[in-house]
Tab-separated table of C-alpha atoms in Angstrom:
chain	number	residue	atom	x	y	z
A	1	UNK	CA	0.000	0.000	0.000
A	2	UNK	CA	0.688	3.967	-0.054
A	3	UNK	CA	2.875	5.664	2.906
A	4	UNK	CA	-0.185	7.253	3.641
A	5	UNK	CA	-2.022	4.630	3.899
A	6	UNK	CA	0.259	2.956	6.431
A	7	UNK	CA	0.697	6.192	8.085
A	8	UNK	CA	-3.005	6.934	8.810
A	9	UNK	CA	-3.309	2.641	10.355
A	10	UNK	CA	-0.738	4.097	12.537
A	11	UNK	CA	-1.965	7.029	13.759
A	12	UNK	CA	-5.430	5.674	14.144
A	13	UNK	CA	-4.193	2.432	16.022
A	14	UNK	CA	-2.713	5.716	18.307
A	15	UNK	CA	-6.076	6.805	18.877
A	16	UNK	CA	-7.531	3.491	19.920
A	17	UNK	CA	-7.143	2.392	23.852
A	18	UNK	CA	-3.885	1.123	22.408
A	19	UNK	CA	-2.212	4.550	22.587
A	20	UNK	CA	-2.888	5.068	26.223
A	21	UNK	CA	-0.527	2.066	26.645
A	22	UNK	CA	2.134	4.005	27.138
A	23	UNK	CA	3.984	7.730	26.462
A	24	UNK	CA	5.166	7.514	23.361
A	25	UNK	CA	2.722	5.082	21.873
A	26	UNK	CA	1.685	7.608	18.622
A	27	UNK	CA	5.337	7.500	17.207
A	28	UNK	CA	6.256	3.974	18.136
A	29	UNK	CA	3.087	3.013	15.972
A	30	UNK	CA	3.343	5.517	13.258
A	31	UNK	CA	7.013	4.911	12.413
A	32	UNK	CA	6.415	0.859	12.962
A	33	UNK	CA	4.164	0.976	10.419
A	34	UNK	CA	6.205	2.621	8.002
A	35	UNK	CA	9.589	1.019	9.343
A	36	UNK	CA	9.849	-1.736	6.515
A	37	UNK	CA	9.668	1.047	3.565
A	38	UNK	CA	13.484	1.306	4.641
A	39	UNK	CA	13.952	-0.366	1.955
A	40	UNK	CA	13.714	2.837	-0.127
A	41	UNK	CA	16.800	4.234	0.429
A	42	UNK	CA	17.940	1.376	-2.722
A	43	UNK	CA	16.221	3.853	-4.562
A	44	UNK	CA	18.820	6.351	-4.412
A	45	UNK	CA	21.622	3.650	-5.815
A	46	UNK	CA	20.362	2.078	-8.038
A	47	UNK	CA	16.829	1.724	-9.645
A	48	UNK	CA	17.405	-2.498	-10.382
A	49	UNK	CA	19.158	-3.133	-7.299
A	50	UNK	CA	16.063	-1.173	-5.538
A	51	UNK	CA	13.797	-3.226	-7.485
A	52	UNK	CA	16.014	-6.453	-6.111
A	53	UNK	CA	15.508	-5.606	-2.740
A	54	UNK	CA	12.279	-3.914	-1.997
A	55	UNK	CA	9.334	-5.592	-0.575
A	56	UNK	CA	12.467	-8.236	0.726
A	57	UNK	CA	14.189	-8.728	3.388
A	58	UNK	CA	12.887	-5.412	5.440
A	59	UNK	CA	9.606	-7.410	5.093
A	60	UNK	CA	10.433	-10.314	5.889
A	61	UNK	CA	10.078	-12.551	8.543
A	62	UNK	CA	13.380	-11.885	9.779
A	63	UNK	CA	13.042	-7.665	9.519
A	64	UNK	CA	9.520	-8.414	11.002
A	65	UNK	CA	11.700	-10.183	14.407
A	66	UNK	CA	14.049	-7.326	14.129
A	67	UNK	CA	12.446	-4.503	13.837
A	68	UNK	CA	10.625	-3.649	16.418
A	69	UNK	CA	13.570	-4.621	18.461
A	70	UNK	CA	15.398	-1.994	17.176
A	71	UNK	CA	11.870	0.677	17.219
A	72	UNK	CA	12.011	0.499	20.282
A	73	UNK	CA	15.215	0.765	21.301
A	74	UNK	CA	15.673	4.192	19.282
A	75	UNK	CA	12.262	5.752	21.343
A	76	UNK	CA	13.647	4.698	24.762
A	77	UNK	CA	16.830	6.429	23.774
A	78	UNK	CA	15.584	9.211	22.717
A	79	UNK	CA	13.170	8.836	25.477
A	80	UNK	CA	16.516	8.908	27.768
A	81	UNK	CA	17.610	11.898	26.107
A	82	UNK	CA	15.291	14.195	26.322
A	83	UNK	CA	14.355	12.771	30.069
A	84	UNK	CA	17.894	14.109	31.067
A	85	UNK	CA	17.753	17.680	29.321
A	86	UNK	CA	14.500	17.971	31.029
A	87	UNK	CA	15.352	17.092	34.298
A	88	UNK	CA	12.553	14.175	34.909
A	89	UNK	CA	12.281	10.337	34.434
A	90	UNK	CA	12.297	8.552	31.650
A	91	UNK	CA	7.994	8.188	30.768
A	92	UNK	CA	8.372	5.512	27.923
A	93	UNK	CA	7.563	1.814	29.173
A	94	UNK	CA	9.624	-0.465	27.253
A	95	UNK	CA	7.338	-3.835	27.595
A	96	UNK	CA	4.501	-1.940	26.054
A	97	UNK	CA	6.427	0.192	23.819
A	98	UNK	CA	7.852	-3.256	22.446
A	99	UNK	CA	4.512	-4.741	21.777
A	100	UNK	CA	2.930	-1.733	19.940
A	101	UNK	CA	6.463	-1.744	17.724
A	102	UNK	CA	5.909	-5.391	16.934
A	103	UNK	CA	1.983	-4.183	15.809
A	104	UNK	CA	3.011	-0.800	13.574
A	105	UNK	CA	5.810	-3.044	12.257
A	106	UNK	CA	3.628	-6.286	11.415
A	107	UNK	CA	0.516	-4.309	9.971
A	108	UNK	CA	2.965	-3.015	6.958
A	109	UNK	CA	3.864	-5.819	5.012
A	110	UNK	CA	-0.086	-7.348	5.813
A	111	UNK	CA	-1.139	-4.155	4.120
A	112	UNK	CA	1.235	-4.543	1.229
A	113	UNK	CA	0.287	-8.329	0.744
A	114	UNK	CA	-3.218	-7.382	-0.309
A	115	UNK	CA	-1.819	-5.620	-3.714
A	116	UNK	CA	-0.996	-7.548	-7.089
A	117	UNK	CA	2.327	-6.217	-6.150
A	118	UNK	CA	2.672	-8.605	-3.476
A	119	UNK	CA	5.222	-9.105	-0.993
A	120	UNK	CA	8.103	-11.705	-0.047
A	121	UNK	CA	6.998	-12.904	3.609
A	122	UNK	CA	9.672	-15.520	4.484
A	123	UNK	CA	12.538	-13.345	3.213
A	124	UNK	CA	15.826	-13.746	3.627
A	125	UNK	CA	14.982	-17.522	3.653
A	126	UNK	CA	13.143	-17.960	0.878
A	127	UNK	CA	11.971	-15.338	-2.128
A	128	UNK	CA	8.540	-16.450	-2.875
A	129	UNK	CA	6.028	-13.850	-3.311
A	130	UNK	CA	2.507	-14.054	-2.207
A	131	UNK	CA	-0.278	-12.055	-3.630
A	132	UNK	CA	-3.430	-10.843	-2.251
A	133	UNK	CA	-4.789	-9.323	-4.863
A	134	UNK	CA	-7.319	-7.414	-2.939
A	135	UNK	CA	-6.895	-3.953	-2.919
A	136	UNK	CA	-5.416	-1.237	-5.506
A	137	UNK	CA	-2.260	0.130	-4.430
A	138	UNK	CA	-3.902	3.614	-3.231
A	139	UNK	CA	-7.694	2.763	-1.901
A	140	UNK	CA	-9.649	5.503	-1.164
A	141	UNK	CA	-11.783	3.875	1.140
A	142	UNK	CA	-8.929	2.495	3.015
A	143	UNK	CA	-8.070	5.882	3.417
A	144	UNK	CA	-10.981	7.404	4.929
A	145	UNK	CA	-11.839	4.601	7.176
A	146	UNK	CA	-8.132	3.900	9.172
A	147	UNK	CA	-7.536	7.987	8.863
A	148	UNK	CA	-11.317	8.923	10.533
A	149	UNK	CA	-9.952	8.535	13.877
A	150	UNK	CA	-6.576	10.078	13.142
A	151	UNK	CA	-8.289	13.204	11.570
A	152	UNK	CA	-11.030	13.711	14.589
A	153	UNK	CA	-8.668	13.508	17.170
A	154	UNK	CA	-6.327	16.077	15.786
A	155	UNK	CA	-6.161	19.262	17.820
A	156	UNK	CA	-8.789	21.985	16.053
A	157	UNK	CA	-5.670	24.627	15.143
A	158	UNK	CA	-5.648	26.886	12.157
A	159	UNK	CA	-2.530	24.824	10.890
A	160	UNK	CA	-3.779	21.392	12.063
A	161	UNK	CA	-7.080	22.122	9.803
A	162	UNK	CA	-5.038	23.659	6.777
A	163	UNK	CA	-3.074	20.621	7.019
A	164	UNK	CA	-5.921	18.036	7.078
A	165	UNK	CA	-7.426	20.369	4.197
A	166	UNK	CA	-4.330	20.057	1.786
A	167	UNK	CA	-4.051	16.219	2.279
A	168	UNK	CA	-8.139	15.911	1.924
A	169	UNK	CA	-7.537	17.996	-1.808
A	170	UNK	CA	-4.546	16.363	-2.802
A	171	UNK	CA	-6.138	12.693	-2.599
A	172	UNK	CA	-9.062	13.845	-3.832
A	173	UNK	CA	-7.047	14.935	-7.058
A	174	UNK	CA	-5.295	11.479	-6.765
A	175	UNK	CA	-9.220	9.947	-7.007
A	176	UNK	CA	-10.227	12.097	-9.699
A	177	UNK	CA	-7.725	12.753	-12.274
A	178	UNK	CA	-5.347	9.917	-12.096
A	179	UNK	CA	-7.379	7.161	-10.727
A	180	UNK	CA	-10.180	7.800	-13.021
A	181	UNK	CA	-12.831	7.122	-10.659
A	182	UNK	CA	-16.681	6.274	-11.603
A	183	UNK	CA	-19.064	8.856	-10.238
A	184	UNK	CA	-20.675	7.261	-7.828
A	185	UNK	CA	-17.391	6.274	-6.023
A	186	UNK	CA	-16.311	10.412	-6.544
A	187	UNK	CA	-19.816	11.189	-4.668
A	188	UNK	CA	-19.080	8.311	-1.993
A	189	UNK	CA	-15.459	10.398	-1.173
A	190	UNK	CA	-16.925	13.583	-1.095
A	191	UNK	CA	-19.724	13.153	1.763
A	192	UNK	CA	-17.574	11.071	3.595
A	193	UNK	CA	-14.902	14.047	3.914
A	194	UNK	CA	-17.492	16.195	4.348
A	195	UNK	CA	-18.698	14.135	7.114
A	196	UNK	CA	-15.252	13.997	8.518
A	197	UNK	CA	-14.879	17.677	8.050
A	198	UNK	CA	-17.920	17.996	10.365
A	199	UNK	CA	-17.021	15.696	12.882
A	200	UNK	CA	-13.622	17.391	13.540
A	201	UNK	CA	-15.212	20.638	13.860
A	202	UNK	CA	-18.135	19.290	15.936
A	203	UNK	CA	-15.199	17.814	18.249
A	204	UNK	CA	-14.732	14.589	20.238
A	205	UNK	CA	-13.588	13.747	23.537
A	206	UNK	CA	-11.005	11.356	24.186
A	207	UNK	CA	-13.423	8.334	24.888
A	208	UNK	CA	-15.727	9.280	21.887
A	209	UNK	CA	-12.291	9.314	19.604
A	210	UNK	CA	-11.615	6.139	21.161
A	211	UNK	CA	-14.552	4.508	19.959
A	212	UNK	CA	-14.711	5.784	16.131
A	213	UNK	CA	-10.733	4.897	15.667
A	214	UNK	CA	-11.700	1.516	17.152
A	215	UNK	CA	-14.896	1.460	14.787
A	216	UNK	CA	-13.140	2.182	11.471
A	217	UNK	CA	-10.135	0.300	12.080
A	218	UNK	CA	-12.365	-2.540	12.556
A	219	UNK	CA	-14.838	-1.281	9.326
A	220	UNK	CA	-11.453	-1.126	7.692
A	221	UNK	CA	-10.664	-4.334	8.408
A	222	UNK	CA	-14.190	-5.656	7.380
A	223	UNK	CA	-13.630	-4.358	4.028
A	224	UNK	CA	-10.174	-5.602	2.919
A	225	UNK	CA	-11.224	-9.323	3.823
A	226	UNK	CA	-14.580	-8.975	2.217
A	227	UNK	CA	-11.757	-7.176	-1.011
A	228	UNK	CA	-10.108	-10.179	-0.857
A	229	UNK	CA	-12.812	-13.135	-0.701
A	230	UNK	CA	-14.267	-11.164	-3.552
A	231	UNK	CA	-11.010	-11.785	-5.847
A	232	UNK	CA	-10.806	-15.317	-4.936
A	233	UNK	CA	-14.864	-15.378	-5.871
A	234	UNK	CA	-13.918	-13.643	-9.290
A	235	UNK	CA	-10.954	-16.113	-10.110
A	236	UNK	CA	-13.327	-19.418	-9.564
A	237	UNK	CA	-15.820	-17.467	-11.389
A	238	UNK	CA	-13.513	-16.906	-14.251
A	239	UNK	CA	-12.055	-20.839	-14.098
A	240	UNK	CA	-15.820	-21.673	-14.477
A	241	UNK	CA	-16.710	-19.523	-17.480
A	242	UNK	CA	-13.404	-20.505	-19.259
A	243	UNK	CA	-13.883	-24.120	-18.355
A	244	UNK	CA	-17.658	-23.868	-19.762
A	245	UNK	CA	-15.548	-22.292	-23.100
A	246	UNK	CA	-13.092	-25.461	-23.494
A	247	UNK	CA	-10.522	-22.403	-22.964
A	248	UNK	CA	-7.500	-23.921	-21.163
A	249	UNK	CA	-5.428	-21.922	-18.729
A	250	UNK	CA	-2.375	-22.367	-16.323
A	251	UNK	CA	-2.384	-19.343	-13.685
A	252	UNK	CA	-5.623	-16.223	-13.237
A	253	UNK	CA	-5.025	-13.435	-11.493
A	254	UNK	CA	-7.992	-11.047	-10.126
A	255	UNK	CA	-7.090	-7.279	-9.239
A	256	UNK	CA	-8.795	-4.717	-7.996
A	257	UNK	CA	-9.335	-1.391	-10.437
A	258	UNK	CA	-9.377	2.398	-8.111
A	259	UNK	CA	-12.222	2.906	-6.084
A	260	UNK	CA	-14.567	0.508	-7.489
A	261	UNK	CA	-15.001	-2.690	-5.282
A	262	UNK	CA	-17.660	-4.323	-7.341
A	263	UNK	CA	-15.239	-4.861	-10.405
A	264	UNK	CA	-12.081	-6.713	-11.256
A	265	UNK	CA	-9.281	-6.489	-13.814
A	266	UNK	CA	-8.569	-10.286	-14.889
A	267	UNK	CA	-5.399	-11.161	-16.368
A	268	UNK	CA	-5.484	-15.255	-17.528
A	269	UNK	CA	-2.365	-16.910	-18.779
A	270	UNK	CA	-2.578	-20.002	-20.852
A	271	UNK	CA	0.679	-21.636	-22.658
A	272	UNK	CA	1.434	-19.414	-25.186
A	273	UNK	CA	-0.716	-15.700	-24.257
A	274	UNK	CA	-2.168	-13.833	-21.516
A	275	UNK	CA	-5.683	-12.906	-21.498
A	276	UNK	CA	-7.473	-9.998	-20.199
A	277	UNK	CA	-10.894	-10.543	-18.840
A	278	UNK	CA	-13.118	-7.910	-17.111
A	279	UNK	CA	-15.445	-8.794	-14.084
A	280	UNK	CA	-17.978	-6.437	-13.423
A	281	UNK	CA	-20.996	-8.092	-10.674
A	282	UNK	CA	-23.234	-5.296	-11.112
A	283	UNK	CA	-23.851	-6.051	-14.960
A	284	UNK	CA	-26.412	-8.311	-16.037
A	285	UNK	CA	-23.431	-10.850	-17.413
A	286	UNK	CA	-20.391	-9.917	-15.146
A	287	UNK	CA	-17.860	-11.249	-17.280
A	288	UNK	CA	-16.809	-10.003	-20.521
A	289	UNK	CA	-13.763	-9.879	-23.030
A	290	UNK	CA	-11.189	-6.741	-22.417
A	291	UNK	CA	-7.831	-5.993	-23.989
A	292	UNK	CA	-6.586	-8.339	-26.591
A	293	UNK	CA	-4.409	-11.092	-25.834
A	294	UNK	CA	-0.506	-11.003	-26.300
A	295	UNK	CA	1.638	-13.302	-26.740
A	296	UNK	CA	4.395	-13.957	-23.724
A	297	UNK	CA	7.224	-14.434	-25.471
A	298	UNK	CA	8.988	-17.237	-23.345
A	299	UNK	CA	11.551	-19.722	-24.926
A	300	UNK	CA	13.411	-17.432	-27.502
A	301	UNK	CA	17.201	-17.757	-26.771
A	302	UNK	CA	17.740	-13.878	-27.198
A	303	UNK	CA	15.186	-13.247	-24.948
A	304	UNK	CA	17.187	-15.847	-22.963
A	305	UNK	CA	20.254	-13.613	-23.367
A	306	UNK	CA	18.706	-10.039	-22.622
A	307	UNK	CA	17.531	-11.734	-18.748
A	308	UNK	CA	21.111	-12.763	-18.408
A	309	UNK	CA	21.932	-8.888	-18.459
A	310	UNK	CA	23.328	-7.878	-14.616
A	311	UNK	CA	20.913	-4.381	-15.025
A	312	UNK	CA	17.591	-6.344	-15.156
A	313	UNK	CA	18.138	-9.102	-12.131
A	314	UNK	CA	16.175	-6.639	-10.176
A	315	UNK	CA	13.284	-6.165	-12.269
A	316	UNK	CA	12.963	-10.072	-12.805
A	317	UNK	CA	12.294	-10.840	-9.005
A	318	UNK	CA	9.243	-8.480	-9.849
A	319	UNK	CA	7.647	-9.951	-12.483
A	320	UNK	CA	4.361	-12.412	-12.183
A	321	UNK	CA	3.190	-12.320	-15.968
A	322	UNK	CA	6.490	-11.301	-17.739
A	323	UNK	CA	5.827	-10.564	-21.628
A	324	UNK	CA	8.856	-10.142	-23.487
A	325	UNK	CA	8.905	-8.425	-27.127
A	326	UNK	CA	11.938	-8.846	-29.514
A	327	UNK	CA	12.632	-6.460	-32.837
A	328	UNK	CA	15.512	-6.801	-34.606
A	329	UNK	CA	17.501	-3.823	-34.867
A	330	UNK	CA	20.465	-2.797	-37.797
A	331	UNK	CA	23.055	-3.265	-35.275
A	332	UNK	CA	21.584	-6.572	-32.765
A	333	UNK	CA	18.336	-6.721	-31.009
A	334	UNK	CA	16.043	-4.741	-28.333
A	335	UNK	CA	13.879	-6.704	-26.551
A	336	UNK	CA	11.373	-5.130	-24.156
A	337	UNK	CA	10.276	-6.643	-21.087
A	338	UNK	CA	6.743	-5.736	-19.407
A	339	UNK	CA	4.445	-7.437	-17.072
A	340	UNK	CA	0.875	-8.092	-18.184
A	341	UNK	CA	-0.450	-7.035	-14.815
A	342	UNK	CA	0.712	-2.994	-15.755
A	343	UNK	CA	0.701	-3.666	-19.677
A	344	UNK	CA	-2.589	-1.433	-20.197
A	345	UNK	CA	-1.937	1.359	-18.662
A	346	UNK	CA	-1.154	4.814	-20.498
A	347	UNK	CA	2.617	6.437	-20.754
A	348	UNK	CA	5.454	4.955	-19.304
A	349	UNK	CA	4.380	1.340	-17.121
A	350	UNK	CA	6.189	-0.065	-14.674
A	351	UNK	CA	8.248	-2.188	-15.180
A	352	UNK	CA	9.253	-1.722	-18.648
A	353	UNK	CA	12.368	-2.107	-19.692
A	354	UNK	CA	14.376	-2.506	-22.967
A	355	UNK	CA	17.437	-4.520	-23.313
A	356	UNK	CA	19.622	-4.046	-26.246
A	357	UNK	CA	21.807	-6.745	-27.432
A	358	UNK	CA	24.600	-6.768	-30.296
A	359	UNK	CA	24.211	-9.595	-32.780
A	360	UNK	CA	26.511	-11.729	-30.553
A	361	UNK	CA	23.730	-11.302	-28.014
A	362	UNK	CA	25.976	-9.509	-25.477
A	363	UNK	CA	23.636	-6.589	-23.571
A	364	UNK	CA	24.406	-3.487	-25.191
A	365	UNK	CA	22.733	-0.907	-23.310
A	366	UNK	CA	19.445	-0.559	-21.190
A	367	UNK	CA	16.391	1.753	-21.813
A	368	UNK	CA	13.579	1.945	-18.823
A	369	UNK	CA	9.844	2.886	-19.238
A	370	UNK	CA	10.312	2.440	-22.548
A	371	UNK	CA	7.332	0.998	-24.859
A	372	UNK	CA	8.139	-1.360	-27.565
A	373	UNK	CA	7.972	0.188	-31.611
A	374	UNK	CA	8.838	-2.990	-33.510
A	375	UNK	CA	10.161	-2.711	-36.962
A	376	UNK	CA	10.309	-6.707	-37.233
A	377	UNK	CA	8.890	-8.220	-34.595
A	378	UNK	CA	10.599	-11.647	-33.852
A	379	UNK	CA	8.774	-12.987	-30.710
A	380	UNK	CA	6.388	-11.751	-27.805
A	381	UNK	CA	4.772	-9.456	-30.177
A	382	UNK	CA	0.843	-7.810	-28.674
């Protein structure tokens, strides 16, 4: 999921009885459950080896031992710290401290398991990746649920509200221009600000505050398993209507699409293509035909030689449903390597990238977000 996202479960789990645990309970949580995304610093050395690495080992069952451990062992120092310059005793508890770190820290990667991005649970032992394929990597009504409790307990100052105001617009934005969200779902957002809006200028006491943190986190929690029962419904429903076809297939993956629980975005892979199927349960026949099919490409020895390249080892830890496109070029070969989870989507996709190879397939140089213009398509070709 989002930082915000992660942030607001935080906060909110502060708000909860949770957060009268202990002094320092509202940062313990807030940076637990943003601890594992310290994995992003790879992003400033290299983009592959970033790739390699997040969503690893800082989420893995050893990071998810670790962490907290070390969480809490930075607040009670700093707890120390500023205990001394003040003159007074340290207020932190570290038993309770160390329990809330192990929550903030174990609610990230659970969050980040219910995207089609996935997440690699058992790392460093083992690099599998498991998939909920629940909820779209920004959901809106993730957002106003685990954040309700966060946003009415704030205090009611000028630069509290202006604050809460400017995140409010800018995810609004996020809903509206880039996630292309249906109407309905745009109308849904706004009164539920607005009732937030109202609430926080209504106030709550402590106790009251209490209750709707403990209410939405629990709403919240409601709604991603009854996200992710409804993917697993859509993939049997799929296997049935393909089965019913005489249409064989080896893997089907069910995503969500922004904002819009009653739909999914169906990717099927068979031996030789992928296929895209939409699932839509409020239309009279919920599943139809979408994109066309491409081909995946596997099995061609210069594709072979372009995923031997060290600059894409990173990138193929990532991909699920690789498709890989070959054209033949005056001086070698480019092949382009997408996933046909992100294949649809406009401008540059993640993770496209374009290996160039000289005619003694040796890598030649590397192109990223680049979309494939064949002059003479060889393999893999949509």
């Amino acid at each position: 999921m989002d930082p915000i996202a992660h942030t607001l479960v935080g906060a909110s789990l502060a708000r909860t009885p949770l957060g009268r645990l202990t002094a320092l309970a509202t940062p313990t949580l807030i940076l637990g459950a943003n601890a594992p995304d310290l994995d992003a610093v790879t992003m400033f050395i290299d983009r592959d080896l970033s790739l390699g690495f997040r969503r690893g080992w800082t989420h893995g069952a050893l990071a998810l031992a670790v962490l907290p451990l070390l969480l809490t062992g930075l607040i009670c120092l700093l707890d120390r710290c500023s205990a001394r310059i003040r003159g007074r005793p340290p207020r932190a508890r570290p038993g309770p401290l160390l329990a809330l770190a192990y929550l903030g820290v174990a609610s990230h990667p659970a969050l980040d398991w219910l995207n089609t991005y996935g997440v690699r649970f058992l790392m460093p032992f083992d690099g599998r990746w498991f998939y909920g394929d629940a909820l779209f990597i920004g959901d809106p009504w993730v957002w106003l649920l685990v954040g309700a409790g966060a946003v009415a307990a704030q205090a009611r100052s000028t630069a509290g509200t202006v604050g809460w105001l400017i995140l409010g617009t800018a995810l609004t934005a996020l809903i509206v221009v880039v996630g292309n969200a249906p109407g309905p779902a745009i109308l849904v957002w706004l009164a539920g600000g607005t009732v937030l809006a109202a609430v926080r200028a209504r106030g709550l006491s402590a106790r009251q505050t209490s209750r709707l943190a403990t209410a939405c986190l629990a709403g919240a929690g409601v709604y991603m398993l009854a996200m992710v029962g409804a993917s697993r419904v859509a993939v049997l429903q799929v296997a049935d209507w393909l089965e019913a076809r005489g249409a064989p297939f080896v893997d089907i993956m069910a995503g969500p699409l922004p904002a819009n629980p009653f739909v999914r975005d169906v990717v099927v892979a068979d031996a030789d293509h992928y296929h895209f199927l939409a699932v839509d349960w409020l239309r009279a026949d919920p599943i139809r035909v979408g994109s066309p099919a491409v081909q995946r490409g596997r099995g061609d020895p210069i594709v072979a030689a372009a995923l031997r390249a060290p600059q894409v080892q990173g990138i193929r830890t990532w991909l699920r449903f690789p498709v890989y496109t070959v054209e033949e070029l005056s001086d070698g070969y480019r092949v382009t390597i997408r996933d046909a989870r992100y294949t649809r989507r406009r401008g540059p996709r993640f993770p496209d990238i374009a290996v160039e190879l000289d005619h003694a397939l040796r890598p030649a140089s590397i192109r990223r977000g680049c979309a494939p213009n064949p002059r003479r398509p060889l393999a893999g070709t949509p």
